mmCIF file of C-alpha atoms in Angstrom:
data_model
loop_
_atom_site.group_PDB
_atom_site.id
_atom_site.type_symbol
_atom_site.label_atom_id
_atom_site.label_comp_id
_atom_site.label_asym_id
_atom_site.label_seq_id
_atom_site.Cartn_x
_atom_site.Cartn_y
_atom_site.Cartn_z
ATOM 1 C CA UNK A 15 -34.075 55.732 -9.330
ATOM 2 C CA UNK A 16 -32.942 53.315 -6.595
ATOM 3 C CA UNK A 17 -30.451 50.668 -7.577
ATOM 4 C CA UNK A 18 -31.012 47.254 -5.984
ATOM 5 C CA UNK A 19 -27.928 45.664 -4.475
ATOM 6 C CA UNK A 20 -27.407 41.900 -4.413
ATOM 7 C CA UNK A 21 -27.886 40.296 -1.016
ATOM 8 C CA UNK A 22 -24.763 39.699 1.011
ATOM 9 C CA UNK A 23 -23.565 36.090 0.934
ATOM 10 C CA UNK A 24 -24.549 34.035 3.900
ATOM 11 C CA UNK A 25 -21.331 33.098 5.662
ATOM 12 C CA UNK A 26 -23.007 30.326 7.572
ATOM 13 C CA UNK A 27 -24.251 28.583 4.441
ATOM 14 C CA UNK A 28 -20.782 28.910 2.887
ATOM 15 C CA UNK A 29 -19.200 27.379 5.960
ATOM 16 C CA UNK A 30 -21.722 24.533 5.955
ATOM 17 C CA UNK A 31 -20.981 23.904 2.298
ATOM 18 C CA UNK A 32 -17.234 23.700 2.923
ATOM 19 C CA UNK A 33 -17.716 21.368 5.852
ATOM 20 C CA UNK A 34 -20.048 19.216 3.802
ATOM 21 C CA UNK A 35 -17.605 18.976 0.910
ATOM 22 C CA UNK A 36 -14.477 18.400 3.006
ATOM 23 C CA UNK A 37 -15.756 16.516 6.055
ATOM 24 C CA UNK A 38 -18.427 14.261 4.571
ATOM 25 C CA UNK A 39 -15.978 11.969 2.682
ATOM 26 C CA UNK A 40 -14.093 11.333 5.930
ATOM 27 C CA UNK A 41 -17.341 10.449 7.680
ATOM 28 C CA UNK A 42 -18.132 7.941 4.944
ATOM 29 C CA UNK A 43 -14.823 6.112 5.335
ATOM 30 C CA UNK A 44 -14.647 6.474 9.127
ATOM 31 C CA UNK A 45 -16.504 3.156 9.826
ATOM 32 C CA UNK A 46 -13.887 1.218 7.853
ATOM 33 C CA UNK A 47 -10.985 2.720 9.786
ATOM 34 C CA UNK A 48 -12.814 2.203 13.067
ATOM 35 C CA UNK A 49 -13.418 -1.480 12.319
ATOM 36 C CA UNK A 50 -9.847 -1.856 11.057
ATOM 37 C CA UNK A 51 -8.470 -0.342 14.265
ATOM 38 C CA UNK A 52 -10.567 -2.614 16.507
ATOM 39 C CA UNK A 53 -10.154 -5.887 14.588
ATOM 40 C CA UNK A 54 -6.943 -5.245 12.657
ATOM 41 C CA UNK A 55 -4.467 -2.726 14.033
ATOM 42 C CA UNK A 56 -5.164 -3.276 17.733
ATOM 43 C CA UNK A 57 -4.639 -7.081 17.602
ATOM 44 C CA UNK A 58 -1.388 -6.574 15.680
ATOM 45 C CA UNK A 59 -0.067 -4.101 18.257
ATOM 46 C CA UNK A 60 -1.316 -6.192 21.176
ATOM 47 C CA UNK A 61 0.321 -9.401 19.927
ATOM 48 C CA UNK A 62 3.485 -7.372 19.296
ATOM 49 C CA UNK A 63 3.521 -6.453 22.975
ATOM 50 C CA UNK A 64 2.741 -10.063 23.963
ATOM 51 C CA UNK A 65 5.731 -11.273 21.933
ATOM 52 C CA UNK A 66 8.084 -9.251 24.148
ATOM 53 C CA UNK A 67 6.889 -10.925 27.360
ATOM 54 C CA UNK A 68 7.149 -14.389 28.905
ATOM 55 C CA UNK A 69 3.389 -14.829 29.148
ATOM 56 C CA UNK A 70 2.632 -18.473 29.884
ATOM 57 C CA UNK A 71 -0.597 -19.976 31.129
ATOM 58 C CA UNK A 72 1.256 -22.150 33.651
ATOM 59 C CA UNK A 73 3.335 -19.250 35.042
ATOM 60 C CA UNK A 74 1.192 -16.742 36.986
ATOM 61 C CA UNK A 75 2.445 -13.177 36.611
ATOM 62 C CA UNK A 76 4.549 -14.012 33.574
ATOM 63 C CA UNK A 77 2.544 -11.576 31.437
ATOM 64 C CA UNK A 78 4.434 -8.722 33.094
ATOM 65 C CA UNK A 79 7.904 -10.243 32.618
ATOM 66 C CA UNK A 80 9.642 -8.397 29.780
ATOM 67 C CA UNK A 81 12.072 -10.459 27.683
ATOM 68 C CA UNK A 82 12.574 -8.137 24.702
ATOM 69 C CA UNK A 83 13.467 -10.059 21.558
ATOM 70 C CA UNK A 84 14.209 -13.261 23.440
ATOM 71 C CA UNK A 85 11.226 -15.072 21.949
ATOM 72 C CA UNK A 86 12.351 -14.178 18.429
ATOM 73 C CA UNK A 87 15.856 -15.477 19.177
ATOM 74 C CA UNK A 88 14.295 -18.715 20.381
ATOM 75 C CA UNK A 89 12.156 -18.863 17.241
ATOM 76 C CA UNK A 90 15.205 -18.844 14.982
ATOM 77 C CA UNK A 91 16.433 -22.084 16.581
ATOM 78 C CA UNK A 92 12.995 -23.727 16.736
ATOM 79 C CA UNK A 93 12.992 -26.775 14.440
ATOM 80 C CA UNK A 94 9.216 -27.137 14.703
ATOM 81 C CA UNK A 95 8.770 -23.569 13.442
ATOM 82 C CA UNK A 96 10.990 -24.141 10.405
ATOM 83 C CA UNK A 97 9.207 -27.429 9.768
ATOM 84 C CA UNK A 98 5.914 -25.508 9.698
ATOM 85 C CA UNK A 99 7.465 -22.952 7.329
ATOM 86 C CA UNK A 100 8.629 -25.735 5.018
ATOM 87 C CA UNK A 101 5.235 -27.452 5.055
ATOM 88 C CA UNK A 102 3.390 -24.192 4.413
ATOM 89 C CA UNK A 103 5.684 -23.241 1.535
ATOM 90 C CA UNK A 104 5.518 -26.705 -0.053
ATOM 91 C CA UNK A 105 1.730 -26.911 0.132
ATOM 92 C CA UNK A 106 1.533 -23.366 -1.225
ATOM 93 C CA UNK A 107 3.730 -24.113 -4.222
ATOM 94 C CA UNK A 108 1.976 -27.401 -5.022
ATOM 95 C CA UNK A 109 -1.451 -25.826 -4.660
ATOM 96 C CA UNK A 110 -0.970 -22.335 -6.077
ATOM 97 C CA UNK A 111 0.807 -22.932 -9.387
ATOM 98 C CA UNK A 112 -1.621 -25.533 -10.851
ATOM 99 C CA UNK A 113 -4.559 -23.634 -9.378
ATOM 100 C CA UNK A 114 -3.754 -20.342 -11.091
ATOM 101 C CA UNK A 115 -2.899 -22.000 -14.419
ATOM 102 C CA UNK A 116 -6.176 -23.906 -14.354
ATOM 103 C CA UNK A 117 -8.063 -20.756 -13.315
ATOM 104 C CA UNK A 118 -6.615 -18.832 -16.287
ATOM 105 C CA UNK A 119 -7.630 -21.578 -18.686
ATOM 106 C CA UNK A 120 -11.177 -21.753 -17.250
ATOM 107 C CA UNK A 121 -11.483 -17.967 -17.499
ATOM 108 C CA UNK A 122 -10.298 -18.162 -21.104
ATOM 109 C CA UNK A 123 -13.018 -20.704 -21.899
ATOM 110 C CA UNK A 124 -15.751 -18.821 -20.036
ATOM 111 C CA UNK A 125 -14.845 -15.670 -21.930
ATOM 112 C CA UNK A 126 -16.037 -17.309 -25.138
ATOM 113 C CA UNK A 127 -19.633 -17.261 -26.375
ATOM 114 C CA UNK A 128 -21.073 -20.362 -24.749
ATOM 115 C CA UNK A 129 -24.559 -21.570 -24.021
ATOM 116 C CA UNK A 130 -25.642 -21.060 -20.408
ATOM 117 C CA UNK A 131 -22.519 -18.987 -19.886
ATOM 118 C CA UNK A 132 -23.919 -17.242 -16.807
ATOM 119 C CA UNK A 133 -24.817 -20.576 -15.207
ATOM 120 C CA UNK A 134 -21.316 -21.906 -15.857
ATOM 121 C CA UNK A 135 -19.756 -18.794 -14.353
ATOM 122 C CA UNK A 136 -21.852 -19.211 -11.242
ATOM 123 C CA UNK A 137 -21.052 -22.911 -11.082
ATOM 124 C CA UNK A 138 -17.285 -22.456 -10.831
ATOM 125 C CA UNK A 139 -17.825 -20.481 -7.610
ATOM 126 C CA UNK A 140 -19.679 -23.301 -5.830
ATOM 127 C CA UNK A 141 -16.527 -24.864 -4.259
ATOM 128 C CA UNK A 142 -15.571 -21.497 -2.758
ATOM 129 C CA UNK A 143 -18.921 -20.944 -1.024
ATOM 130 C CA UNK A 144 -18.943 -24.473 0.396
ATOM 131 C CA UNK A 145 -18.127 -24.781 4.097
ATOM 132 C CA UNK A 146 -14.383 -25.204 4.483
ATOM 133 C CA UNK A 147 -14.923 -27.597 7.400
ATOM 134 C CA UNK A 148 -17.153 -29.786 5.239
ATOM 135 C CA UNK A 149 -14.581 -29.683 2.434
ATOM 136 C CA UNK A 150 -11.828 -30.784 4.815
ATOM 137 C CA UNK A 151 -13.863 -33.688 6.186
ATOM 138 C CA UNK A 152 -14.967 -34.866 2.745
ATOM 139 C CA UNK A 153 -11.439 -34.768 1.323
ATOM 140 C CA UNK A 154 -10.134 -36.591 4.387
ATOM 141 C CA UNK A 155 -12.547 -39.400 3.505
ATOM 142 C CA UNK A 156 -11.674 -39.276 -0.198
ATOM 143 C CA UNK A 157 -7.986 -39.658 0.630
ATOM 144 C CA UNK A 158 -8.581 -42.363 3.244
ATOM 145 C CA UNK A 159 -6.074 -45.211 3.211
ATOM 146 C CA UNK A 160 -8.437 -48.205 3.352
ATOM 147 C CA UNK A 161 -11.772 -47.011 1.957
ATOM 148 C CA UNK A 162 -10.900 -43.751 0.206
ATOM 149 C CA UNK A 163 -12.169 -43.153 -3.312
ATOM 150 C CA UNK A 164 -8.776 -41.907 -4.498
ATOM 151 C CA UNK A 165 -6.987 -45.092 -3.474
ATOM 152 C CA UNK A 166 -9.753 -47.159 -5.067
ATOM 153 C CA UNK A 167 -9.301 -45.356 -8.395
ATOM 154 C CA UNK A 168 -5.516 -45.758 -8.179
ATOM 155 C CA UNK A 169 -5.899 -49.467 -7.452
ATOM 156 C CA UNK A 170 -7.591 -49.849 -10.841
ATOM 157 C CA UNK A 171 -4.279 -48.985 -12.510
ATOM 158 C CA UNK A 172 -2.170 -51.140 -10.207
ATOM 159 C CA UNK A 173 -1.159 -48.571 -7.575
ATOM 160 C CA UNK A 174 -1.086 -49.919 -4.017
ATOM 161 C CA UNK A 175 -2.817 -48.190 -1.138
ATOM 162 C CA UNK A 176 -1.274 -44.860 -0.183
ATOM 163 C CA UNK A 177 -1.463 -43.527 3.364
ATOM 164 C CA UNK A 178 -2.092 -39.878 2.508
ATOM 165 C CA UNK A 179 -2.153 -38.679 6.119
ATOM 166 C CA UNK A 180 1.072 -40.375 7.208
ATOM 167 C CA UNK A 181 3.436 -39.507 4.378
ATOM 168 C CA UNK A 182 4.974 -36.071 3.951
ATOM 169 C CA UNK A 183 4.775 -35.712 0.187
ATOM 170 C CA UNK A 184 1.470 -37.544 0.080
ATOM 171 C CA UNK A 185 -0.135 -35.210 2.608
ATOM 172 C CA UNK A 186 1.248 -32.148 0.829
ATOM 173 C CA UNK A 187 -0.194 -33.360 -2.459
ATOM 174 C CA UNK A 188 -3.592 -34.191 -0.948
ATOM 175 C CA UNK A 189 -3.870 -30.765 0.686
ATOM 176 C CA UNK A 190 -2.752 -29.099 -2.549
ATOM 177 C CA UNK A 191 -5.542 -30.890 -4.413
ATOM 178 C CA UNK A 192 -8.018 -29.709 -1.789
ATOM 179 C CA UNK A 193 -6.849 -26.090 -2.077
ATOM 180 C CA UNK A 194 -6.862 -26.254 -5.873
ATOM 181 C CA UNK A 195 -10.427 -27.572 -5.935
ATOM 182 C CA UNK A 196 -11.666 -24.899 -3.546
ATOM 183 C CA UNK A 197 -10.024 -21.764 -4.979
ATOM 184 C CA UNK A 198 -9.701 -22.368 -8.716
ATOM 185 C CA UNK A 199 -13.181 -21.080 -9.517
ATOM 186 C CA UNK A 200 -12.721 -17.988 -7.380
ATOM 187 C CA UNK A 201 -9.529 -17.006 -9.192
ATOM 188 C CA UNK A 202 -11.112 -17.896 -12.530
ATOM 189 C CA UNK A 203 -13.800 -15.268 -11.968
ATOM 190 C CA UNK A 204 -11.143 -12.689 -11.098
ATOM 191 C CA UNK A 205 -9.327 -13.469 -14.341
ATOM 192 C CA UNK A 206 -12.614 -13.409 -16.221
ATOM 193 C CA UNK A 207 -13.358 -9.922 -14.911
ATOM 194 C CA UNK A 208 -9.963 -8.773 -16.167
ATOM 195 C CA UNK A 209 -10.595 -10.369 -19.559
ATOM 196 C CA UNK A 210 -13.766 -8.304 -19.981
ATOM 197 C CA UNK A 211 -11.507 -5.313 -20.689
ATOM 198 C CA UNK A 212 -9.713 -7.124 -23.529
ATOM 199 C CA UNK A 213 -11.208 -6.172 -26.911
ATOM 200 C CA UNK A 214 -12.888 -9.067 -28.706
ATOM 201 C CA UNK A 215 -11.287 -7.817 -31.917
ATOM 202 C CA UNK A 216 -7.977 -9.303 -30.805
ATOM 203 C CA UNK A 217 -9.453 -12.795 -30.552
ATOM 204 C CA UNK A 218 -11.334 -12.381 -33.835
ATOM 205 C CA UNK A 219 -8.185 -11.214 -35.614
ATOM 206 C CA UNK A 220 -6.278 -14.171 -34.164
ATOM 207 C CA UNK A 221 -8.953 -16.562 -35.448
ATOM 208 C CA UNK A 222 -8.715 -15.028 -38.923
ATOM 209 C CA UNK A 223 -4.966 -15.598 -38.813
ATOM 210 C CA UNK A 224 -5.560 -19.261 -38.021
ATOM 211 C CA UNK A 225 -4.562 -19.170 -34.331
ATOM 212 C CA UNK A 226 -5.794 -22.025 -32.176
ATOM 213 C CA UNK A 227 -7.109 -21.886 -28.628
ATOM 214 C CA UNK A 228 -3.683 -22.544 -27.112
ATOM 215 C CA UNK A 229 -2.066 -19.808 -29.210
ATOM 216 C CA UNK A 230 -4.766 -17.287 -28.290
ATOM 217 C CA UNK A 231 -4.398 -18.219 -24.651
ATOM 218 C CA UNK A 232 -0.623 -17.807 -24.755
ATOM 219 C CA UNK A 233 -0.333 -14.630 -26.829
ATOM 220 C CA UNK A 234 -3.514 -12.737 -25.861
ATOM 221 C CA UNK A 235 -4.981 -13.997 -22.586
ATOM 222 C CA UNK A 236 -1.793 -14.360 -20.537
ATOM 223 C CA UNK A 237 -0.278 -10.934 -21.496
ATOM 224 C CA UNK A 238 -3.614 -9.235 -20.775
ATOM 225 C CA UNK A 239 -3.744 -10.851 -17.324
ATOM 226 C CA UNK A 240 -0.226 -9.970 -16.164
ATOM 227 C CA UNK A 241 -1.214 -7.422 -13.463
ATOM 228 C CA UNK A 242 -4.085 -9.647 -12.314
ATOM 229 C CA UNK A 243 -1.786 -12.661 -12.160
ATOM 230 C CA UNK A 244 0.507 -10.794 -9.764
ATOM 231 C CA UNK A 245 -2.508 -9.881 -7.625
ATOM 232 C CA UNK A 246 -3.789 -13.456 -7.452
ATOM 233 C CA UNK A 247 -0.299 -14.794 -6.727
ATOM 234 C CA UNK A 248 0.118 -12.512 -3.717
ATOM 235 C CA UNK A 249 -3.417 -13.191 -2.458
ATOM 236 C CA UNK A 250 -2.868 -16.940 -2.826
ATOM 237 C CA UNK A 251 0.433 -16.592 -0.976
ATOM 238 C CA UNK A 252 -1.251 -14.782 1.905
ATOM 239 C CA UNK A 253 -4.004 -17.398 1.977
ATOM 240 C CA UNK A 254 -1.442 -20.194 2.040
ATOM 241 C CA UNK A 255 0.461 -18.629 4.927
ATOM 242 C CA UNK A 256 -2.811 -18.488 6.874
ATOM 243 C CA UNK A 257 -3.807 -22.060 5.924
ATOM 244 C CA UNK A 258 -5.411 -23.720 8.935
ATOM 245 C CA UNK A 259 -8.826 -25.356 8.607
ATOM 246 C CA UNK A 260 -8.046 -27.644 5.671
ATOM 247 C CA UNK A 261 -5.021 -29.389 7.250
ATOM 248 C CA UNK A 262 -6.715 -29.460 10.666
ATOM 249 C CA UNK A 263 -9.755 -31.277 9.259
ATOM 250 C CA UNK A 264 -7.504 -33.495 7.142
ATOM 251 C CA UNK A 265 -5.912 -34.923 10.284
ATOM 252 C CA UNK A 266 -8.061 -37.837 11.568
ATOM 253 C CA UNK A 267 -7.610 -36.811 15.205
ATOM 254 C CA UNK A 268 -8.110 -33.074 14.513
ATOM 255 C CA UNK A 269 -4.774 -32.453 16.201
ATOM 256 C CA UNK A 270 -2.948 -29.172 15.468
ATOM 257 C CA UNK A 271 0.346 -31.059 15.208
ATOM 258 C CA UNK A 272 -0.445 -32.018 11.620
ATOM 259 C CA UNK A 273 0.247 -35.721 11.905
ATOM 260 C CA UNK A 274 2.402 -37.836 14.184
ATOM 261 C CA UNK A 275 5.615 -36.458 12.639
ATOM 262 C CA UNK A 276 4.247 -32.946 12.015
ATOM 263 C CA UNK A 277 4.457 -33.770 8.324
ATOM 264 C CA UNK A 278 1.743 -31.280 7.307
ATOM 265 C CA UNK A 279 1.632 -28.836 10.209
ATOM 266 C CA UNK A 280 1.298 -25.283 8.872
ATOM 267 C CA UNK A 281 2.268 -22.009 10.515
ATOM 268 C CA UNK A 282 -1.293 -21.240 11.572
ATOM 269 C CA UNK A 283 -1.595 -24.699 13.122
ATOM 270 C CA UNK A 284 1.657 -24.139 15.008
ATOM 271 C CA UNK A 285 0.281 -20.871 16.417
ATOM 272 C CA UNK A 286 -2.877 -22.699 17.485
ATOM 273 C CA UNK A 287 -0.862 -25.453 19.150
ATOM 274 C CA UNK A 288 1.333 -23.043 21.103
ATOM 275 C CA UNK A 289 -1.589 -20.863 22.208
ATOM 276 C CA UNK A 290 -4.393 -23.304 23.006
ATOM 277 C CA UNK A 291 -2.638 -26.629 23.580
ATOM 278 C CA UNK A 292 0.427 -25.432 25.507
ATOM 279 C CA UNK A 293 -0.767 -22.057 26.794
ATOM 280 C CA UNK A 294 2.408 -20.312 25.581
ATOM 281 C CA UNK A 295 0.698 -17.050 24.726
ATOM 282 C CA UNK A 296 3.855 -14.998 24.243
ATOM 283 C CA UNK A 297 5.488 -17.552 21.972
ATOM 284 C CA UNK A 298 2.306 -17.954 19.928
ATOM 285 C CA UNK A 299 2.268 -14.184 19.459
ATOM 286 C CA UNK A 300 5.897 -14.385 18.313
ATOM 287 C CA UNK A 301 5.036 -16.954 15.660
ATOM 288 C CA UNK A 302 2.086 -14.786 14.590
ATOM 289 C CA UNK A 303 4.396 -11.831 14.125
ATOM 290 C CA UNK A 304 6.756 -14.008 12.113
ATOM 291 C CA UNK A 305 3.814 -14.874 9.859
ATOM 292 C CA UNK A 306 3.001 -11.181 9.574
ATOM 293 C CA UNK A 307 6.555 -10.356 8.537
ATOM 294 C CA UNK A 308 6.533 -13.159 5.966
ATOM 295 C CA UNK A 309 3.380 -11.639 4.488
ATOM 296 C CA UNK A 310 5.050 -8.204 4.392
ATOM 297 C CA UNK A 311 7.977 -9.697 2.476
ATOM 298 C CA UNK A 312 5.565 -11.375 0.053
ATOM 299 C CA UNK A 313 3.775 -8.060 -0.521
ATOM 300 C CA UNK A 314 7.130 -6.355 -1.152
ATOM 301 C CA UNK A 315 8.114 -8.995 -3.693
ATOM 302 C CA UNK A 316 4.746 -8.538 -5.382
ATOM 303 C CA UNK A 317 5.296 -4.779 -5.549
ATOM 304 C CA UNK A 318 8.719 -5.192 -7.150
ATOM 305 C CA UNK A 319 7.408 -7.729 -9.645
ATOM 306 C CA UNK A 320 4.483 -5.524 -10.602
ATOM 307 C CA UNK A 321 6.819 -2.565 -11.179
ATOM 308 C CA UNK A 322 9.068 -4.675 -13.427
ATOM 309 C CA UNK A 323 6.084 -5.934 -15.406
ATOM 310 C CA UNK A 324 4.742 -2.424 -15.912
ATOM 311 C CA UNK A 325 8.119 -1.124 -16.986
ATOM 312 C CA UNK A 326 8.535 -4.059 -19.384
ATOM 313 C CA UNK A 327 5.180 -3.364 -21.011
#
């Protein structure tokens, strides 16, 4: 009686299976890395090379003149650069802290059982999807000195007209209000998504114990959002460092100097001024790299804070 033997395994099919299992995931993520290389890594490396040259629009052949770290040494003694750093940091602090606190409170309220809850959640995102140029122009009119709505409301309580564009603190505050209005809803939805993982039993138990809304927010919502808070802080910091359109539209003359005394010129506006207005391509690249390094430091601080929070919990 003949005994049937199993067919020999097909080596080609086995090889195709291994290639499919191991190579296919890389093919799926390849478009991201390709786009990142073209629009992300290449510009960073190219501006890094530009920062080591004397490339100036008014100096033909200066793109091939190597100066090493000379532009960075000049940057350290540039008062306009440090003024832009101060303005960016001040606007960021004034706009980020109230924004995130308000976003947490809105997320806490939207997490409750409300009527038309979905509509309310969609509504808080409307400022974020509005054109940033339109937002800048509208807020420039709202904070107008002579006919602005804000000054009119303040006049009702005896406050004299404030020139929001000319003053340093006034312009910082006006831009902070603009940023807060535009990004609060966006961060509120991020916090709301994190709150979905918090068991409702905690809030119900707190209600049974007689806890009010403020107590539940302080002892349940905020501890549950700690990792998300760190994420939104670092993302808001990066967004503040790149702040450009809002202060540009806030200036009546749309000048990148940020006012006659550069009172609200941000880092991104200073890069724009050096590159397009003065044609100092190498120096603009140097300021861009300084912004990049500031972002790296901010990410490092976020990483250390997140590790401390995780170890504490």
